[in-house]
Short mmCIF file of C-alpha atoms and ligand atoms in Angstrom, two decimals:
data_model
loop_
_atom_site.label_atom_id
_atom_site.label_comp_id
_atom_site.label_asym_id
_atom_site.label_seq_id
_atom_site.Cartn_x
_atom_site.Cartn_y
_atom_site.Cartn_z
CA MET A 1 17.10 -53.40 42.56
CA VAL A 2 20.49 -51.72 41.98
CA THR A 3 20.43 -47.93 41.65
CA ALA A 4 22.53 -46.00 39.11
CA THR A 5 24.94 -44.96 41.89
CA GLY A 6 25.10 -48.53 43.12
CA MET A 7 25.94 -49.72 39.64
CA ALA A 8 28.61 -47.09 39.27
CA ILE A 9 30.20 -48.03 42.60
CA LEU A 10 30.16 -51.72 41.70
CA LEU A 11 31.76 -50.92 38.39
CA LEU A 12 34.42 -48.80 40.04
CA ALA A 13 35.15 -51.55 42.54
CA ALA A 14 35.49 -54.07 39.72
CA LEU A 15 37.80 -51.77 37.83
CA ALA A 16 39.84 -51.14 40.95
CA ILE A 17 40.43 -54.87 41.38
CA LEU A 18 41.35 -55.28 37.75
CA ALA A 19 43.74 -52.38 37.50
CA PRO A 20 46.26 -51.02 39.97
CA SER A 21 46.21 -47.46 38.66
CA ALA A 22 43.60 -45.29 36.97
CA TRP A 23 41.54 -48.23 35.82
CA GLY A 24 43.87 -49.87 33.40
CA LEU A 25 45.89 -46.93 32.24
CA ASP A 26 49.16 -45.81 33.72
CA ARG A 27 50.76 -42.40 33.47
CA ALA A 28 54.12 -44.12 33.23
CA GLU A 29 53.10 -45.16 29.70
CA PHE A 30 53.67 -41.52 28.73
CA PRO A 31 57.10 -39.93 28.52
CA PRO A 32 58.34 -37.67 31.32
CA GLY A 33 57.51 -34.08 30.49
CA PHE A 34 54.39 -35.08 28.54
CA LEU A 35 51.85 -32.34 29.25
CA PHE A 36 48.49 -33.34 30.60
CA GLY A 37 45.91 -30.64 30.77
CA ALA A 38 42.39 -29.42 30.31
CA ALA A 39 41.12 -26.88 27.81
CA THR A 40 38.55 -24.09 27.54
CA SER A 41 38.03 -21.09 25.28
CA ALA A 42 37.38 -17.44 26.08
CA TYR A 43 33.87 -17.01 24.73
CA GLN A 44 32.75 -20.37 26.10
CA VAL A 45 33.79 -19.77 29.72
CA GLU A 46 34.76 -16.19 30.52
CA GLY A 47 31.47 -14.27 30.60
CA ALA A 48 31.99 -10.63 31.73
CA TYR A 49 31.12 -9.79 28.18
CA LEU A 50 31.17 -6.03 28.57
CA GLU A 51 33.29 -5.63 31.65
CA ASP A 52 36.50 -3.69 32.17
CA GLY A 53 36.61 -2.19 28.70
CA LYS A 54 36.03 -5.34 26.65
CA GLY A 55 34.50 -4.66 23.24
CA ARG A 56 31.64 -6.67 21.77
CA ASN A 57 32.75 -9.60 19.67
CA ASN A 58 31.04 -11.41 16.81
CA TRP A 59 29.58 -14.09 19.11
CA ASP A 60 28.23 -11.49 21.56
CA VAL A 61 26.37 -9.83 18.71
CA PHE A 62 25.30 -13.03 16.97
CA THR A 63 23.88 -14.66 20.12
CA HIS A 64 22.01 -11.46 20.95
CA THR A 65 20.60 -10.84 17.49
CA HIS A 66 20.03 -14.48 16.50
CA SER A 67 19.17 -16.12 19.81
CA GLY A 68 16.77 -18.37 17.86
CA ASN A 69 19.80 -19.98 16.23
CA ILE A 70 21.10 -21.18 19.62
CA LEU A 71 19.35 -24.34 20.77
CA ASP A 72 18.40 -22.98 24.20
CA GLY A 73 18.37 -19.32 23.12
CA ARG A 74 21.20 -18.53 25.54
CA ASN A 75 24.56 -16.81 25.15
CA GLY A 76 28.02 -16.42 26.66
CA ASP A 77 27.33 -13.15 28.54
CA VAL A 78 28.05 -14.94 31.81
CA ALA A 79 29.02 -18.46 30.63
CA ALA A 80 31.01 -20.13 33.43
CA ASP A 81 32.02 -16.71 34.83
CA HIS A 82 35.66 -17.72 34.52
CA TYR A 83 36.64 -14.03 34.30
CA HIS A 84 35.71 -13.64 37.95
CA ARG A 85 36.31 -17.20 39.11
CA TYR A 86 39.64 -17.91 37.49
CA MET A 87 41.35 -18.35 40.88
CA GLU A 88 38.88 -21.05 41.85
CA ASP A 89 39.37 -22.63 38.42
CA VAL A 90 43.13 -22.65 38.77
CA ASP A 91 42.62 -24.21 42.16
CA ILE A 92 40.50 -27.06 40.77
CA MET A 93 43.10 -27.61 38.04
CA HIS A 94 45.77 -27.84 40.70
CA LYS A 95 43.65 -30.39 42.57
CA LEU A 96 43.23 -32.38 39.36
CA GLY A 97 46.99 -32.48 38.99
CA VAL A 98 47.18 -31.11 35.46
CA SER A 99 50.50 -29.76 34.22
CA SER A 100 49.02 -27.38 31.65
CA TYR A 101 45.91 -25.30 30.94
CA ARG A 102 44.88 -24.51 27.40
CA PHE A 103 42.84 -21.32 27.15
CA SER A 104 42.22 -18.71 24.48
CA ILE A 105 42.57 -14.97 24.67
CA SER A 106 39.54 -12.84 23.92
CA TRP A 107 40.72 -10.54 21.12
CA ALA A 108 38.00 -7.99 21.98
CA ARG A 109 39.21 -7.85 25.59
CA ILE A 110 42.69 -6.91 24.40
CA LEU A 111 41.77 -4.72 21.41
CA PRO A 112 38.08 -3.81 21.86
CA SER A 113 37.74 -2.43 18.36
CA GLY A 114 40.80 -3.77 16.63
CA ARG A 115 44.18 -2.24 15.99
CA LEU A 116 42.96 1.33 15.53
CA GLY A 117 41.12 1.50 18.85
CA GLY A 118 44.12 0.81 21.08
CA VAL A 119 44.98 -1.77 23.72
CA ASN A 120 42.72 -2.26 26.75
CA PRO A 121 45.03 -2.40 29.80
CA ALA A 122 42.37 -4.17 31.90
CA GLY A 123 42.29 -6.97 29.35
CA ILE A 124 46.04 -7.41 29.54
CA ALA A 125 45.82 -7.30 33.33
CA PHE A 126 43.24 -10.12 33.42
CA TYR A 127 45.41 -12.53 31.45
CA ASN A 128 48.44 -11.50 33.51
CA ARG A 129 46.53 -12.45 36.66
CA LEU A 130 45.45 -15.75 35.14
CA ILE A 131 48.96 -16.61 33.93
CA ALA A 132 50.46 -15.68 37.30
CA ALA A 133 47.97 -17.90 39.14
CA LEU A 134 48.73 -20.80 36.78
CA LEU A 135 52.47 -20.49 37.14
CA GLN A 136 52.23 -20.22 40.91
CA ASN A 137 50.47 -23.58 40.81
CA GLY A 138 53.00 -25.16 38.50
CA ILE A 139 50.56 -25.16 35.55
CA GLU A 140 51.95 -24.24 32.16
CA PRO A 141 49.82 -21.83 30.09
CA PHE A 142 49.04 -23.08 26.56
CA VAL A 143 47.52 -20.17 24.69
CA THR A 144 45.35 -19.93 21.58
CA LEU A 145 45.01 -16.49 20.02
CA HIS A 146 41.82 -17.05 18.07
CA HIS A 147 39.09 -19.47 19.11
CA PHE A 148 36.13 -18.37 16.93
CA ASP A 149 35.60 -14.90 18.51
CA LEU A 150 36.90 -11.58 17.20
CA PRO A 151 35.97 -7.92 17.73
CA GLN A 152 32.62 -7.14 16.10
CA GLU A 153 34.18 -4.02 14.63
CA LEU A 154 36.41 -6.26 12.48
CA GLU A 155 33.54 -8.51 11.53
CA THR A 156 31.69 -5.45 10.28
CA ARG A 157 34.69 -3.92 8.56
CA TYR A 158 36.10 -7.00 6.84
CA GLY A 159 33.34 -9.62 7.02
CA SER A 160 35.74 -11.17 9.56
CA TRP A 161 38.09 -13.20 7.35
CA LEU A 162 36.92 -12.15 3.89
CA GLY A 163 38.85 -8.90 3.57
CA ALA A 164 42.64 -9.11 3.29
CA GLY A 165 42.87 -6.17 5.78
CA ILE A 166 42.16 -8.66 8.59
CA ARG A 167 45.68 -10.05 8.15
CA GLU A 168 47.28 -6.90 9.52
CA GLU A 169 44.75 -6.81 12.33
CA PHE A 170 45.64 -10.36 13.40
CA ASP A 171 49.35 -9.72 13.05
CA TYR A 172 49.03 -6.67 15.30
CA TYR A 173 46.91 -8.51 17.87
CA ALA A 174 49.34 -11.44 17.96
CA ASP A 175 52.22 -9.03 18.43
CA VAL A 176 50.50 -7.35 21.38
CA CYS A 177 50.05 -10.78 22.98
CA PHE A 178 53.62 -11.97 22.34
CA GLN A 179 54.90 -8.73 23.83
CA ALA A 180 52.61 -8.75 26.85
CA PHE A 181 52.66 -12.45 27.78
CA GLY A 182 55.50 -14.12 25.88
CA ASP A 183 57.99 -13.86 28.73
CA ARG A 184 55.79 -16.42 30.56
CA VAL A 185 53.79 -18.14 27.81
CA LYS A 186 55.95 -20.68 25.98
CA LEU A 187 53.31 -22.51 24.00
CA TRP A 188 51.34 -20.55 21.42
CA THR A 189 48.80 -21.51 18.82
CA THR A 190 47.49 -18.97 16.34
CA PHE A 191 44.07 -20.41 15.40
CA ASN A 192 41.72 -23.00 16.77
CA GLU A 193 40.10 -25.16 14.09
CA PRO A 194 39.98 -22.66 11.24
CA ASN A 195 39.01 -25.57 8.96
CA LEU A 196 35.87 -26.16 10.99
CA PHE A 197 34.67 -22.67 11.80
CA ILE A 198 35.23 -21.43 8.24
CA LYS A 199 32.86 -24.10 6.95
CA HIS A 200 30.25 -23.22 9.56
CA ALA A 201 30.63 -19.49 8.92
CA TYR A 202 30.99 -19.28 5.11
CA MET A 203 29.73 -22.57 3.66
CA LEU A 204 26.90 -23.76 5.91
CA GLY A 205 25.99 -20.26 7.19
CA ARG A 206 25.59 -21.32 10.82
CA TYR A 207 28.27 -19.33 12.64
CA PRO A 208 28.72 -15.57 12.30
CA PRO A 209 28.85 -13.90 9.81
CA ASN A 210 26.29 -16.48 8.53
CA HIS A 211 27.20 -16.52 4.88
CA CYS A 212 26.12 -19.28 2.50
CA SER A 213 24.49 -20.00 -0.84
CA PRO A 214 22.58 -22.97 -2.37
CA PRO A 215 22.78 -25.93 -2.17
CA PHE A 216 24.22 -25.40 1.32
CA GLY A 217 21.60 -22.88 2.42
CA ASN A 218 19.83 -19.61 1.64
CA CYS A 219 21.64 -16.93 3.59
CA ASN A 220 21.25 -13.18 3.03
CA SER A 221 24.68 -13.08 1.53
CA GLY A 222 27.57 -15.35 0.71
CA ASN A 223 28.92 -17.82 -1.80
CA SER A 224 29.51 -21.28 -0.37
CA GLN A 225 31.63 -22.27 -3.37
CA ARG A 226 34.08 -19.39 -3.08
CA GLU A 227 34.06 -17.57 0.28
CA PRO A 228 35.31 -20.43 2.48
CA TYR A 229 38.50 -20.53 0.41
CA VAL A 230 39.00 -16.77 0.45
CA ALA A 231 38.52 -16.69 4.21
CA ALA A 232 40.84 -19.68 4.66
CA HIS A 233 43.48 -18.02 2.51
CA ASN A 234 43.39 -14.92 4.71
CA ILE A 235 43.63 -17.07 7.84
CA ILE A 236 46.58 -19.04 6.49
CA MET A 237 48.37 -15.80 5.67
CA SER A 238 47.43 -14.22 9.04
CA HIS A 239 48.85 -17.29 10.73
CA ALA A 240 52.01 -17.12 8.61
CA ALA A 241 52.53 -13.42 9.43
CA ALA A 242 52.19 -14.08 13.16
CA VAL A 243 54.62 -17.03 12.99
CA HIS A 244 57.07 -14.92 11.00
CA ASN A 245 56.90 -12.17 13.59
CA TYR A 246 57.25 -14.63 16.47
CA ASN A 247 60.20 -16.41 14.90
CA LYS A 248 61.94 -13.17 14.02
CA ASN A 249 61.31 -11.05 17.09
CA TYR A 250 60.38 -13.21 20.04
CA LYS A 251 61.36 -16.84 19.74
CA VAL A 252 65.03 -16.61 20.67
CA LYS A 253 64.44 -14.07 23.42
CA GLN A 254 61.41 -15.83 24.89
CA GLY A 255 62.25 -19.42 24.05
CA GLY A 256 58.74 -20.53 23.11
CA SER A 257 57.05 -22.55 20.37
CA ILE A 258 54.21 -21.75 18.00
CA GLY A 259 51.77 -23.71 15.89
CA ILE A 260 48.16 -24.03 14.75
CA ILE A 261 45.24 -26.26 15.77
CA ILE A 262 43.23 -28.19 13.20
CA ALA A 263 39.97 -30.10 13.76
CA MET A 264 40.63 -33.65 12.62
CA LYS A 265 38.12 -36.40 12.21
CA PHE A 266 39.52 -39.65 10.93
CA TYR A 267 37.65 -40.82 7.82
CA GLU A 268 37.29 -44.53 7.07
CA PRO A 269 35.91 -45.67 3.70
CA LEU A 270 32.28 -46.77 4.06
CA ARG A 271 32.90 -49.77 1.79
CA ASN A 272 36.05 -51.41 0.62
CA THR A 273 35.61 -49.98 -2.89
CA THR A 274 37.98 -47.76 -4.85
CA GLU A 275 35.32 -45.01 -4.85
CA ASP A 276 34.92 -44.95 -1.08
CA ILE A 277 38.65 -45.32 -0.44
CA LEU A 278 39.22 -42.27 -2.63
CA ALA A 279 36.33 -40.49 -0.89
CA ALA A 280 37.99 -41.04 2.49
CA GLN A 281 41.25 -39.65 1.11
CA ARG A 282 39.44 -36.62 -0.33
CA ALA A 283 37.70 -35.98 2.98
CA MET A 284 41.07 -36.07 4.80
CA SER A 285 42.47 -33.69 2.25
CA PHE A 286 39.62 -31.19 2.54
CA GLU A 287 39.75 -31.47 6.34
CA ILE A 288 43.48 -31.46 7.08
CA HIS A 289 45.65 -30.82 4.03
CA TRP A 290 43.62 -27.69 3.20
CA PHE A 291 45.47 -25.83 5.99
CA LEU A 292 48.51 -27.92 6.79
CA ASP A 293 49.77 -28.41 3.21
CA PRO A 294 50.18 -24.65 2.61
CA ILE A 295 51.76 -24.29 6.05
CA PHE A 296 54.20 -27.17 5.48
CA PHE A 297 54.62 -27.29 1.70
CA GLY A 298 53.54 -23.82 0.52
CA GLU A 299 50.67 -25.08 -1.66
CA TYR A 300 47.07 -26.30 -1.46
CA PRO A 301 46.58 -30.04 -1.99
CA LYS A 302 46.28 -31.26 -5.57
CA GLU A 303 42.78 -32.69 -5.06
CA MET A 304 41.45 -29.33 -3.90
CA ARG A 305 43.12 -27.49 -6.77
CA GLU A 306 41.60 -29.91 -9.29
CA MET A 307 38.13 -29.79 -7.81
CA LEU A 308 37.86 -26.14 -6.79
CA SER A 309 39.81 -24.03 -9.26
CA PRO A 310 39.22 -21.16 -9.90
CA ASN A 311 37.59 -20.71 -6.50
CA LEU A 312 40.74 -21.72 -4.66
CA PRO A 313 43.12 -18.74 -4.42
CA GLU A 314 46.74 -19.04 -5.61
CA PHE A 315 49.65 -18.17 -3.34
CA THR A 316 51.65 -15.25 -4.69
CA PRO A 317 55.47 -15.45 -4.54
CA VAL A 318 55.47 -13.04 -1.59
CA GLU A 319 52.92 -15.20 0.25
CA LYS A 320 54.95 -18.32 -0.48
CA ARG A 321 58.00 -16.69 1.05
CA LEU A 322 56.06 -15.89 4.21
CA LEU A 323 54.87 -19.49 4.36
CA GLN A 324 58.46 -20.65 4.65
CA ASN A 325 58.30 -19.79 8.35
CA LYS A 326 58.00 -23.15 9.99
CA VAL A 327 55.70 -24.06 12.84
CA ASP A 328 57.05 -25.88 15.89
CA LEU A 329 53.95 -27.87 16.66
CA ILE A 330 50.64 -29.12 15.33
CA GLY A 331 47.57 -29.03 17.56
CA ILE A 332 45.04 -31.76 16.85
CA ASN A 333 41.46 -31.59 18.07
CA HIS A 334 40.23 -35.14 17.65
CA TYR A 335 36.89 -36.45 18.83
CA THR A 336 35.66 -39.01 16.34
CA THR A 337 36.06 -41.31 13.37
CA ILE A 338 33.40 -41.48 10.68
CA TYR A 339 32.72 -43.30 7.41
CA ALA A 340 33.20 -41.53 4.08
CA LYS A 341 30.92 -42.41 1.15
CA ASP A 342 31.71 -41.37 -2.39
CA CYS A 343 29.34 -38.86 -4.01
CA ILE A 344 30.98 -38.59 -7.42
CA TYR A 345 29.65 -41.89 -8.74
CA SER A 346 26.61 -42.28 -6.52
CA PRO A 347 23.95 -39.74 -5.49
CA CYS A 348 24.15 -38.17 -2.00
CA ASN A 349 22.93 -35.28 0.07
CA LEU A 350 25.70 -32.78 -0.53
CA LYS A 351 24.44 -29.97 1.72
CA THR A 352 26.70 -31.21 4.47
CA TYR A 353 30.04 -30.47 6.13
CA GLU A 354 31.90 -32.76 3.71
CA GLY A 355 29.74 -31.81 0.70
CA ASN A 356 32.43 -29.65 -0.90
CA ALA A 357 34.68 -32.73 -1.10
CA LEU A 358 31.85 -34.65 -2.79
CA VAL A 359 31.74 -36.92 0.21
CA PHE A 360 28.89 -37.92 2.48
CA ALA A 361 29.91 -38.76 6.05
CA THR A 362 27.93 -41.26 8.04
CA GLY A 363 28.35 -43.03 11.34
CA GLU A 364 26.50 -46.14 10.19
CA ARG A 365 27.23 -49.12 7.97
CA ASP A 366 24.45 -51.65 7.39
CA GLY A 367 22.64 -50.36 10.45
CA VAL A 368 25.68 -50.77 12.70
CA GLN A 369 27.23 -47.67 14.27
CA ILE A 370 30.96 -47.05 13.95
CA GLY A 371 31.10 -46.46 17.70
CA LYS A 372 28.90 -45.55 20.63
CA SER A 373 27.10 -42.27 20.04
CA THR A 374 27.58 -39.23 22.26
CA ALA A 375 25.33 -36.21 22.81
CA LEU A 376 26.58 -34.45 19.68
CA ALA A 377 25.31 -35.93 16.43
CA GLY A 378 28.16 -37.27 14.33
CA PHE A 379 30.51 -37.69 17.32
CA TYR A 380 31.13 -41.39 18.05
CA ASP A 381 33.39 -43.09 20.55
CA VAL A 382 36.02 -44.74 18.32
CA PRO A 383 39.26 -44.75 20.35
CA GLU A 384 41.42 -46.51 17.73
CA GLY A 385 40.86 -43.51 15.42
CA MET A 386 43.17 -41.50 17.67
CA GLU A 387 46.14 -43.73 16.90
CA LYS A 388 45.30 -43.63 13.20
CA ILE A 389 45.12 -39.86 13.05
CA LEU A 390 48.40 -39.53 14.94
CA GLU A 391 50.20 -41.85 12.56
CA TYR A 392 48.66 -40.09 9.58
CA VAL A 393 49.74 -36.62 10.68
CA ASN A 394 53.18 -37.72 11.83
CA LYS A 395 53.84 -39.33 8.49
CA ARG A 396 52.55 -36.55 6.28
CA TYR A 397 54.06 -33.64 8.20
CA GLY A 398 57.51 -34.96 9.00
CA ASN A 399 57.17 -36.05 12.60
CA THR A 400 56.43 -32.50 13.81
CA PRO A 401 55.61 -32.43 17.56
CA ILE A 402 51.90 -32.90 18.14
CA TYR A 403 49.68 -31.80 20.99
CA ILE A 404 46.20 -33.23 21.30
CA THR A 405 44.67 -29.87 22.08
CA GLU A 406 41.10 -31.20 22.46
CA ASN A 407 39.48 -34.56 23.05
CA GLY A 408 36.38 -35.11 25.11
CA TYR A 409 32.95 -36.57 25.57
CA SER A 410 29.60 -34.80 25.44
CA GLN A 411 26.57 -35.69 27.49
CA HIS A 412 23.10 -34.18 27.34
CA SER A 413 22.16 -31.68 29.98
CA SER A 414 19.91 -33.44 32.46
CA ASN A 415 18.07 -32.67 35.66
CA ASN A 416 18.97 -36.10 36.93
CA MET A 417 22.04 -35.27 38.98
CA GLU A 418 23.04 -38.91 39.39
CA ASP A 419 23.28 -39.39 35.65
CA THR A 420 25.00 -36.06 35.24
CA MET A 421 27.67 -36.70 37.82
CA ASN A 422 28.31 -40.44 37.33
CA ASP A 423 29.72 -39.96 33.86
CA ILE A 424 31.14 -43.44 33.43
CA ASP A 425 30.76 -43.12 29.64
CA ARG A 426 33.11 -40.12 29.67
CA VAL A 427 35.61 -42.08 31.77
CA ASN A 428 35.49 -44.94 29.28
CA TYR A 429 35.86 -42.55 26.38
CA LEU A 430 38.86 -40.75 27.86
CA ARG A 431 40.55 -43.94 28.93
CA GLY A 432 40.08 -45.43 25.47
CA TYR A 433 41.49 -42.41 23.65
CA LEU A 434 44.41 -42.07 26.07
CA SER A 435 45.25 -45.76 25.63
CA SER A 436 45.22 -45.17 21.90
CA ILE A 437 47.70 -42.30 22.32
CA SER A 438 49.88 -44.49 24.49
CA SER A 439 49.88 -47.14 21.78
CA ALA A 440 50.76 -44.51 19.12
CA LEU A 441 53.64 -43.35 21.32
CA ARG A 442 54.98 -46.88 21.49
CA ARG A 443 54.93 -46.95 17.71
CA GLY A 444 56.95 -43.75 17.53
CA ALA A 445 54.34 -40.97 17.22
CA ASN A 446 55.75 -37.63 18.30
CA VAL A 447 53.01 -36.59 20.74
CA ARG A 448 53.91 -34.11 23.47
CA GLY A 449 50.70 -33.38 25.30
CA TYR A 450 47.01 -34.00 25.77
CA PHE A 451 44.17 -31.68 26.82
CA VAL A 452 40.72 -32.87 27.82
CA TRP A 453 37.87 -30.81 26.43
CA SER A 454 36.78 -29.46 28.76
CA LEU A 455 37.80 -28.50 32.26
CA MET A 456 34.19 -27.53 32.98
CA ASP A 457 30.76 -27.26 31.38
CA ASN A 458 30.52 -24.26 29.12
CA PHE A 459 28.68 -22.53 26.28
CA GLU A 460 28.68 -25.07 23.45
CA TRP A 461 28.18 -22.68 20.51
CA LEU A 462 24.93 -23.43 18.63
CA PHE A 463 23.96 -25.95 21.33
CA GLY A 464 24.10 -23.34 24.10
CA PHE A 465 24.18 -25.08 27.48
CA THR A 466 22.26 -28.16 26.35
CA VAL A 467 25.39 -30.25 25.94
CA LYS A 468 28.02 -30.79 28.64
CA PHE A 469 31.69 -31.57 28.10
CA GLY A 470 33.07 -30.75 31.56
CA LEU A 471 35.11 -32.82 33.96
CA TYR A 472 33.45 -30.38 36.35
CA HIS A 473 29.72 -29.79 36.35
CA VAL A 474 28.86 -26.09 36.49
CA ASP A 475 25.55 -25.09 38.01
CA LEU A 476 24.36 -22.24 35.83
CA ALA A 477 22.35 -20.60 38.60
CA THR A 478 25.06 -20.62 41.27
CA GLN A 479 28.20 -21.14 39.17
CA LYS A 480 29.20 -23.86 41.60
CA ARG A 481 31.77 -26.26 40.16
CA THR A 482 31.34 -29.90 41.18
CA PRO A 483 33.73 -32.66 40.09
CA ARG A 484 32.17 -35.44 38.07
CA MET A 485 33.34 -39.03 38.34
CA SER A 486 35.57 -38.34 35.32
CA ALA A 487 37.41 -35.60 37.25
CA GLY A 488 38.22 -38.17 39.92
CA TRP A 489 39.34 -40.62 37.29
CA TYR A 490 41.58 -38.07 35.57
CA ARG A 491 43.07 -37.05 38.90
CA ASP A 492 43.77 -40.70 39.74
CA PHE A 493 45.39 -41.23 36.39
CA LEU A 494 47.54 -38.11 36.74
CA THR A 495 48.57 -38.72 40.31
CA GLY A 496 48.86 -42.49 40.02
CA SER A 497 46.50 -43.02 42.95
CA ARG A 498 44.02 -45.83 43.33
CA PRO A 499 40.54 -45.43 41.93
CA VAL A 500 38.16 -43.49 44.10
CA ASP A 501 34.44 -43.52 44.17
CA LYS A 502 34.18 -40.27 46.05
CA VAL A 503 35.37 -37.11 44.41
CA GLN A 504 34.42 -34.58 47.08
CA ASP A 505 38.03 -33.71 47.79
CA LEU A 506 38.32 -32.24 44.30
CA ARG A 507 36.02 -29.36 45.15
CA ALA A 508 37.56 -25.92 45.27
CA ASP A 509 36.21 -25.37 48.81
CA SER A 510 37.58 -28.63 50.26
C1 LIG B 601 35.83 -26.56 19.56
C2 LIG B 601 35.26 -26.30 20.93
C3 LIG B 601 33.98 -27.06 21.10
C4 LIG B 601 34.28 -28.54 20.98
C5 LIG B 601 33.08 -29.45 21.16
C6 LIG B 601 35.68 -27.97 19.07
O1 LIG B 601 35.17 -27.94 17.79
O2 LIG B 601 37.15 -26.10 19.47
O3 LIG B 601 35.10 -24.94 21.08
O4 LIG B 601 33.33 -26.76 22.29
O5 LIG B 601 34.83 -28.82 19.72
O6 LIG B 601 32.14 -29.26 20.17
#
């Protein structure tokens, strides 16, 4: 009888024989200077939710008032306690051999109640300490300004992104960050996945401020046909204002780059029919072009204009001028590929994420899954989708430098430590997606970096702590970080060492 560990060791041994370096993938396939990192976000890892002058943010309030909406009823009050353990976390990153760390800044730690309440020096000091520790370890900070959380005060005042007043708030916040950290931070992104969180917040009513209307849901307030586009418009203009300010006042002096991160699934037509081919194109448009077309071409995509007018705002001449400020990079968060089925000519359930594009997304065709499932419904392991999305984005947006700002594998939380730690499926997933990037690079894709989601287990939004994405397991009771097999694999890949079956030496205390 072979145990799970035994199996894993046998597998590792077999892989070691087959491949000289990290099990069939070689770092030398990536250009020199290519950034390899790991990512987290403030609300998901920091904890310390009311410490050192931090204000409450929308997720603090939502998880406290709507704990029933979080699968395990938990919240990010403590999360992975990164606020206190950042030194240990930088240390494990150093041991992994990453060249960059992608993290987000907690807006409410910097400006507890927005622009009118003043800057919190302790918040600035925390990120200064984190950045200093990273740089001392040769790890480049890659910063996101907004990753779903914002001061509750602004949520109350503007409905977060519904009121145009939020644009000035974001512009001010971004300016504070450029001024405070821009001498050392050279890679900035304004927003993380606005295309995704807007739909959850204003169409499906799941994320704060929980707005929606039928057929998407019955929330206390909202209009699923209109509000997502108003909120998106304000985000696009907030982004443009921050880029304008950065380009005008900081870029030359500080020598950095700025961009935005979009969640990108790759959509394949369910059937080889004109209807489904068009459905896949529509889904791509509503997912990607919605934000990147205005940012690159100053206008929403034609398909959206045709289907959504008059709910889709128009850009005024002043707004169009602001949009002429170009971004230096595109961040892509890519996890999965999925089939798109047309809903214009055939009936579907439209109360879904792609419903506004009149598309139904499914992971199955004739009972066969598009790829191996993961712990999150709708997320399949389809490595070749990575190459397709890279080619797609490179082609449409003029070969702009791309960073894969998130890619990772989710497993269910389990009390079986062997299963939890021997995450061979994550290793396979990461290796597959990295190979796909390497192949895209050979075909000329302009990719500059890759970040695994996530460095460590963290608060997974509506799923609480029931789903784990970490290279490092985090024990919620003790906060102990323990490297999974995937951490060892990533380290081997980054350092070019031979496969290991023991990952003890990756612990912070080793
Ligand atoms: C988000 C992360 C999240 C991850 C896995 C992305 O949508 O940026 O915050 O944890 O996917 O669901």
